[in-house]
């Protein structure tokens, strides 16, 4: 059974860098069937995609965050990482990591969705 | 960027009733759409992938339909545990985007 667990500081000061890790168990992040991503949810609001990374290292980012975000994989620790620089109060949110899949299917090509999520970690930006 | 608009924002129904939730994309995303359910304090759970396929262990009362720009999530007969917020999400184009959500309440 695949499990994802986010970890990192719950409080970050404005203008500093937010760093989170997502430890994957039960599967290898190098498995080319899947890709990995980060999603956040400000208190009382909806879901916002931050970025995704394929095992090949190819990354995609939310344009609104692209200049501040880095998503990476560490195959030695089977961990997904997120770095968000120059944080502000608007970056306060629950941060989730998730696994996603897409690929060839009997109908041609399919998007299988984000099928495994971490429990989420709350990050507050405040001095 | 593909914008997903979900409506209604809130759906007030009773157990046993049928729920129909809509998600409209600003451009065609073929069938590259997923639906998620989120309960308070929990991570989202995948319900439907590729617009109409139920994810593992999802009850048959949940169904998805649509292609192109118009999609629907239907819950045939609401159970008490179905009262939650539902999000659609597209992978037709980068960046990935989520809809704003529909709250299904009693």
Short mmCIF file of C-alpha atoms in Angstrom, two decimals:
data_model
loop_
_atom_site.label_atom_id
_atom_site.label_comp_id
_atom_site.label_asym_id
_atom_site.label_seq_id
_atom_site.Cartn_x
_atom_site.Cartn_y
_atom_site.Cartn_z
CA UNK A 1 0.00 0.00 0.00
CA UNK A 2 1.45 3.31 -1.10
CA UNK A 3 1.62 6.05 1.50
CA UNK A 4 2.80 9.65 1.31
CA UNK A 5 3.83 11.67 4.36
CA UNK A 6 4.57 15.39 4.29
CA UNK A 7 6.97 16.96 6.76
CA UNK A 8 8.48 20.34 7.43
CA UNK A 9 8.22 23.43 9.62
CA UNK A 10 4.74 24.57 10.50
CA UNK A 11 5.78 28.21 10.80
CA UNK A 12 7.82 30.23 8.32
CA UNK A 13 8.70 33.92 8.51
CA UNK A 14 7.75 36.30 5.70
CA UNK A 15 10.39 36.60 2.95
CA UNK A 16 12.00 33.29 3.95
CA UNK A 17 11.95 29.99 2.06
CA UNK A 18 9.41 27.27 2.78
CA UNK A 19 10.86 23.77 2.46
CA UNK A 20 8.74 20.63 2.65
CA UNK A 21 9.43 16.95 2.10
CA UNK A 22 7.11 14.12 1.12
CA UNK A 23 8.33 10.65 1.98
CA UNK A 24 6.93 7.93 -0.27
CA UNK A 25 6.58 4.38 1.04
CA UNK A 26 5.30 1.32 -0.78
CA UNK A 27 6.42 2.52 -4.22
CA UNK A 28 9.50 3.96 -5.86
CA UNK A 29 9.43 7.57 -7.02
CA UNK A 30 11.50 6.34 -9.97
CA UNK A 31 8.56 4.23 -11.20
CA UNK A 32 7.92 5.74 -14.64
CA UNK A 33 4.23 4.84 -14.49
CA UNK A 34 3.62 7.76 -12.10
CA UNK A 35 4.50 11.37 -11.54
CA UNK A 36 4.40 13.42 -8.36
CA UNK A 37 3.13 16.79 -7.34
CA UNK A 38 2.29 19.40 -4.72
CA UNK A 39 -1.09 20.99 -4.13
CA UNK A 40 -2.05 23.53 -1.48
CA UNK A 41 -5.25 24.74 0.14
CA UNK A 42 -5.49 28.05 2.02
CA UNK A 43 -7.77 27.93 5.08
CA UNK A 44 -11.39 27.78 3.99
CA UNK A 45 -10.55 27.90 0.29
CA UNK A 46 -10.17 25.56 -2.67
CA UNK A 47 -7.31 23.49 -4.03
CA UNK A 48 -4.42 25.09 -5.92
CA UNK A 49 -1.91 23.04 -7.92
CA UNK A 50 1.69 24.10 -7.27
CA UNK A 51 3.81 21.88 -9.49
CA UNK A 52 4.52 18.36 -10.76
CA UNK A 53 7.61 16.34 -11.56
CA UNK A 54 8.12 13.24 -13.68
CA UNK A 55 10.75 10.61 -12.77
CA UNK A 56 12.71 11.85 -15.78
CA UNK A 57 13.11 15.16 -13.96
CA UNK A 58 10.73 17.13 -16.19
CA UNK A 59 8.86 19.69 -14.14
CA UNK A 60 5.74 21.80 -14.62
CA UNK A 61 4.78 24.71 -12.37
CA UNK A 62 1.82 26.93 -11.71
CA UNK A 63 2.62 30.14 -13.64
CA UNK A 64 1.54 32.25 -10.67
CA UNK A 65 4.23 30.59 -8.51
CA UNK A 66 6.82 29.60 -11.10
CA UNK A 67 9.41 32.23 -10.20
CA UNK A 68 9.45 31.07 -6.56
CA UNK A 69 8.96 27.28 -6.76
CA UNK A 70 11.25 24.31 -7.10
CA UNK A 71 10.01 20.71 -7.01
CA UNK A 72 12.56 17.91 -6.94
CA UNK A 73 12.97 14.16 -6.40
CA UNK A 74 15.60 12.42 -4.27
CA UNK A 75 15.74 8.80 -5.35
CA UNK A 76 18.20 7.89 -2.56
CA UNK A 77 15.58 8.69 0.09
CA UNK A 78 12.48 8.15 -2.08
CA UNK A 79 11.40 11.67 -1.29
CA UNK A 80 9.65 14.47 -3.11
CA UNK A 81 10.59 18.03 -2.10
CA UNK A 82 9.11 21.50 -2.40
CA UNK A 83 10.86 24.82 -2.01
CA UNK A 84 8.91 28.07 -2.14
CA UNK A 85 10.94 31.23 -1.75
CA UNK A 86 10.02 34.74 -0.60
CA UNK A 87 6.89 33.57 1.20
CA UNK A 88 4.13 35.91 2.32
CA UNK A 89 0.97 35.52 4.39
CA UNK A 90 -0.90 34.48 1.25
CA UNK A 91 1.22 31.31 1.17
CA UNK A 92 -0.37 30.13 4.42
CA UNK A 93 -2.07 26.86 3.55
CA UNK A 94 -2.27 23.12 4.00
CA UNK A 95 0.27 21.61 1.63
CA UNK A 96 -0.38 18.19 0.11
CA UNK A 97 1.81 15.89 -1.96
CA UNK A 98 0.13 13.48 -4.37
CA UNK A 99 0.84 10.77 -6.93
CA UNK A 100 -0.63 10.97 -10.41
CA UNK A 101 -0.73 8.75 -13.46
CA UNK A 102 -1.45 9.08 -17.15
CA UNK A 103 -0.57 7.01 -20.14
CA UNK A 104 -1.65 4.68 -22.93
CA UNK A 105 -4.95 2.92 -22.43
CA UNK A 106 -7.41 0.80 -24.42
CA UNK A 107 -9.11 4.07 -25.46
CA UNK A 108 -5.86 5.65 -26.58
CA UNK A 109 -4.53 7.80 -23.74
CA UNK A 110 -5.96 8.29 -20.29
CA UNK A 111 -5.53 10.53 -17.27
CA UNK A 112 -5.87 8.40 -14.18
CA UNK A 113 -5.95 11.26 -11.70
CA UNK A 114 -4.15 11.91 -8.42
CA UNK A 115 -4.86 8.61 -6.73
CA UNK A 116 -2.75 8.78 -3.58
CA UNK A 117 -2.44 11.85 -1.33
CA UNK A 118 -0.54 12.64 1.80
CA UNK A 119 -2.49 13.76 4.85
CA UNK A 120 -1.31 17.33 4.37
CA UNK A 121 0.77 19.65 6.50
CA UNK A 122 -0.29 23.11 7.67
CA UNK A 123 2.21 25.89 7.03
CA UNK A 124 1.66 29.33 8.49
CA UNK A 125 3.61 32.34 7.27
CA UNK A 126 3.94 34.83 10.09
CA UNK A 127 6.59 36.81 11.91
CA UNK B 1 -4.57 28.16 -18.82
CA UNK B 2 -7.74 26.07 -18.74
CA UNK B 3 -10.22 27.52 -16.27
CA UNK B 4 -12.67 25.10 -14.68
CA UNK B 5 -15.97 26.53 -13.46
CA UNK B 6 -18.03 24.41 -11.11
CA UNK B 7 -21.69 25.00 -10.43
CA UNK B 8 -23.62 25.28 -8.35
CA UNK B 9 -21.32 26.45 -5.60
CA UNK B 10 -23.60 24.84 -3.03
CA UNK B 11 -26.15 22.07 -3.42
CA UNK B 12 -28.64 21.55 -0.62
CA UNK B 13 -30.17 18.08 -0.73
CA UNK B 14 -31.41 15.29 1.51
CA UNK B 15 -30.18 11.71 1.89
CA UNK B 16 -31.61 9.53 -0.85
CA UNK B 17 -31.84 12.37 -3.36
CA UNK B 18 -29.89 12.56 -6.62
CA UNK B 19 -27.06 15.08 -6.96
CA UNK B 20 -25.76 16.48 -10.23
CA UNK B 21 -22.61 18.58 -10.13
CA UNK B 22 -21.30 20.42 -13.18
CA UNK B 23 -17.83 21.37 -14.29
CA UNK B 24 -17.23 23.50 -17.38
CA UNK B 25 -13.82 23.94 -18.98
CA UNK B 26 -12.79 27.10 -20.80
CA UNK B 27 -11.38 24.99 -23.64
CA UNK B 28 -11.58 21.38 -24.74
CA UNK B 29 -9.80 18.92 -22.46
CA UNK B 30 -11.20 15.80 -24.20
CA UNK B 31 -11.78 13.43 -21.25
CA UNK B 32 -8.74 14.35 -19.17
CA UNK B 33 -10.79 15.22 -16.11
CA UNK B 34 -10.89 13.87 -12.58
CA UNK B 35 -13.30 14.38 -9.69
CA UNK B 36 -12.34 14.43 -6.01
CA UNK B 37 -14.28 14.40 -2.76
CA UNK B 38 -12.99 16.26 0.27
CA UNK B 39 -14.33 16.10 3.80
CA UNK B 40 -13.32 18.54 6.56
CA UNK B 41 -9.81 17.96 7.83
CA UNK B 42 -9.08 15.30 5.23
CA UNK B 43 -7.10 15.12 2.02
CA UNK B 44 -9.04 14.92 -1.24
CA UNK B 45 -10.01 11.45 -2.43
CA UNK B 46 -10.07 10.47 -6.09
CA UNK B 47 -13.58 9.46 -7.22
CA UNK B 48 -13.55 9.56 -11.02
CA UNK B 49 -10.73 9.61 -13.58
CA UNK B 50 -10.76 10.13 -17.33
CA UNK B 51 -14.19 11.80 -16.92
CA UNK B 52 -16.21 8.62 -16.45
CA UNK B 53 -14.20 5.88 -14.76
CA UNK B 54 -14.67 5.13 -11.08
CA UNK B 55 -11.48 4.91 -9.06
CA UNK B 56 -10.70 1.88 -6.92
CA UNK B 57 -13.25 1.15 -4.18
CA UNK B 58 -15.58 4.00 -5.19
CA UNK B 59 -19.26 3.02 -4.84
CA UNK B 60 -21.37 2.60 -7.97
CA UNK B 61 -23.67 5.46 -6.93
CA UNK B 62 -20.93 7.83 -8.14
CA UNK B 63 -20.75 8.31 -11.91
CA UNK B 64 -19.09 10.77 -14.24
CA UNK B 65 -19.89 11.84 -17.77
CA UNK B 66 -18.92 14.37 -20.39
CA UNK B 67 -16.15 15.26 -22.80
CA UNK B 68 -14.73 18.35 -24.38
CA UNK B 69 -15.80 21.24 -22.15
CA UNK B 70 -18.82 19.99 -20.20
CA UNK B 71 -18.69 17.41 -17.44
CA UNK B 72 -21.04 16.10 -14.78
CA UNK B 73 -20.59 14.16 -11.57
CA UNK B 74 -23.75 12.36 -10.49
CA UNK B 75 -24.47 10.78 -7.13
CA UNK B 76 -27.52 8.63 -7.74
CA UNK B 77 -28.77 8.44 -4.15
CA UNK B 78 -27.02 10.47 -1.48
CA UNK B 79 -25.72 8.68 1.57
CA UNK B 80 -24.98 10.62 4.79
CA UNK B 81 -21.24 10.23 4.19
CA UNK B 82 -21.50 11.90 0.75
CA UNK B 83 -22.04 15.37 2.18
CA UNK B 84 -18.72 17.00 1.37
CA UNK B 85 -17.00 19.32 -1.11
CA UNK B 86 -16.34 18.04 -4.64
CA UNK B 87 -13.64 19.32 -6.99
CA UNK B 88 -13.00 18.71 -10.66
CA UNK B 89 -9.43 18.85 -12.00
CA UNK B 90 -8.11 18.80 -15.55
CA UNK B 91 -4.99 17.40 -17.22
CA UNK B 92 -5.89 18.41 -20.74
CA UNK B 93 -3.36 21.21 -20.69
CA UNK B 94 -0.57 22.46 -18.47
CA UNK B 95 -0.85 24.05 -15.99
CA UNK B 96 -3.09 21.63 -14.12
CA UNK B 97 -6.11 23.39 -12.68
CA UNK B 98 -8.88 22.67 -10.21
CA UNK B 99 -12.41 23.96 -10.19
CA UNK B 100 -13.58 26.09 -7.31
CA UNK B 101 -15.58 23.25 -5.77
CA UNK B 102 -19.22 22.38 -5.08
CA UNK B 103 -20.35 21.89 -1.51
CA UNK B 104 -23.06 19.26 -1.11
CA UNK B 105 -24.91 19.94 2.12
CA UNK B 106 -28.01 18.75 3.88
#
